[in-house]
Amino acid sequence: LTVSFISPFQLSPETLQEVSARLRKDLLRGLGKHSHHKAPVKMLPTFVRATPDGTEKGDFLALDLGGTNFRVLHVRVEEEAQKVLKMDSQICAIPQEMMLGTGEQLFDHIATCLGDFLESHNLKGQTLPLGFTFSFPCEQLEIDKSILIRWTKGFNCSGVEGKDVVQLLKEAIHRRGDYHIGSVAMVNDTVGTMMSCGYKDQSCEIGMIIGTGTNACYMEEIKNVKRIEGEDGRMCINTEWGGFGDDGCLDDILTEFDVEVDKTSINPGVHIFEKMISGMYLGEIVRLVLVKMTKDKLLFKGQISEALGTRGLFETKFISEIEDGLENAKKILTELGLDWSLVDASVVRLVCDTISSRSAYLCAAALATLVNRIRNNRKLGHLKTTVGVDGTVYRKHPTFSSKLQKAVRLLAPQCDITFLVSEDGSGKGAAMVTAVAQRPAHQSRLLEESDGEDNEEEEEEEGQ
Ligand code: BGC
């Protein structure tokens, strides 16, 4: 009976290959000049045209919004020692009400945190360039012009979607009027992660996050990015793979629990792939399975505790803890007010393992799509590359990273991938992007949208 709950989450290697193939098509749709409007995987140009070359230097400010905490940082990049030093940083809590309040309140709060930081670190008189890690899907028009497409994860502030986030930040700073900032570079956290790893390992051309949300970026050939002028060179593309499945193309692998998680989320119908994978949702999927199993009298003598019955109270970190050892499982089940037996505790571990494994395998399928694409782009029989990774799920779960790595090896056998956990990608990476963006050769722009008929043929390249 337990098996009937578990098996819909167990994806065969063939299914994973199929998922990877579907994503491959969606990457093309996202890159296309006309098809990108409707593409669920947005493939956003980032205006980062190069990974670091080791000559970057200077002092930078960095803001980091969209991960577990909001942070302000002062970062120094030293050319001689090839080091990125975090001089100081400060965490500023963002209360839940603010995450769901008005954009003006949010940006005023950010400007206040930045002001306090500058004040307490004696930096108010300087005009330092600022890297803004803003970990949400943005249509970037230039490195310092970035329109929020939609909020994800727990955020839903009014009046920000469709607006230029840099402008909103500048207006908030202007309202205070007591300090100035230099040039701004907008950075997605995946890009920051890639760039911070890229300073150490110049073959790092992919950044991946598996934390509260999930996403990846990679270096694409500009000639394939049909919305950007120019033929030569590469640009980092923020895939926003969390949106994979938003057109229904993953419906056949969704379970009733995924459907429920989506329905009760603050953004129903969107970021379907993310909702099967990331830390914001994994705990809730497990909870829904446990509730249903208990109702079917397969667990806890059929008794649901108040905590188990409450949305959001089974935290994703419990999954890591429970899988780490049976003793932890017992402790957590007790804390959740459940009357458990030893068999119950083992079944709960099995459920956690099943759901976290599915997450790791789905990420592996998506990552395999990216490395295979890079290999095909370069017409290489074999690709050796490095992926910079960050995020609480990847870092904290006891077996997630090894499962993911093993599965990618199976799904992308011609690629040899090194995984590098990023050292503060959102802070140091933002400084790195800001530094690289200051190189004069990096100006480029988005092509004007033509109203032409939808002609998807141009996207149907590569016949593999
Ligand atoms: C956002 C991405 C971000 C990812 C990881 C997703 O919800 O859409 O922009 O990179 O979370 O933080």
mmCIF file of C-alpha atoms and ligand atoms in Angstrom, residues 135-137 152-153 188-190 209 213-215 240 271 274, ligand 1:
data_model
loop_
_atom_site.group_PDB
_atom_site.id
_atom_site.type_symbol
_atom_site.label_atom_id
_atom_site.label_comp_id
_atom_site.label_asym_id
_atom_site.label_seq_id
_atom_site.Cartn_x
_atom_site.Cartn_y
_atom_site.Cartn_z
ATOM 1 C CA SER A 135 16.837 36.372 -7.508
ATOM 2 C CA PHE A 136 13.640 36.622 -9.503
ATOM 3 C CA PRO A 137 12.925 36.416 -13.219
ATOM 4 C CA THR A 152 8.354 33.831 -7.155
ATOM 5 C CA LYS A 153 9.023 32.014 -3.889
ATOM 6 C CA ASN A 188 20.482 36.811 -10.829
ATOM 7 C CA ASP A 189 21.797 34.530 -8.056
ATOM 8 C CA THR A 190 22.634 31.799 -10.588
ATOM 9 C CA ILE A 209 20.759 27.096 -7.433
ATOM 10 C CA GLY A 213 13.863 28.260 -5.417
ATOM 11 C CA THR A 214 15.677 26.564 -8.266
ATOM 12 C CA ASN A 215 17.246 27.859 -11.457
ATOM 13 C CA GLU A 240 14.559 30.388 -15.310
ATOM 14 C CA HIS A 271 6.902 27.731 -11.678
ATOM 15 C CA GLU A 274 10.390 24.673 -9.154
HETATM 16 C C1 BGC B 1 13.691 32.574 -9.381
HETATM 17 C C2 BGC B 1 15.072 32.602 -9.998
HETATM 18 C C3 BGC B 1 16.123 32.278 -8.949
HETATM 19 C C4 BGC B 1 15.773 30.982 -8.246
HETATM 20 C C5 BGC B 1 16.770 30.610 -7.166
HETATM 21 C C6 BGC B 1 13.471 31.283 -8.633
HETATM 22 O O1 BGC B 1 12.243 31.323 -7.970
HETATM 23 O O2 BGC B 1 12.715 32.714 -10.379
HETATM 24 O O3 BGC B 1 15.340 33.862 -10.575
HETATM 25 O O4 BGC B 1 17.372 32.179 -9.563
HETATM 26 O O5 BGC B 1 14.494 31.084 -7.667
HETATM 27 O O6 BGC B 1 16.849 31.568 -6.182
#
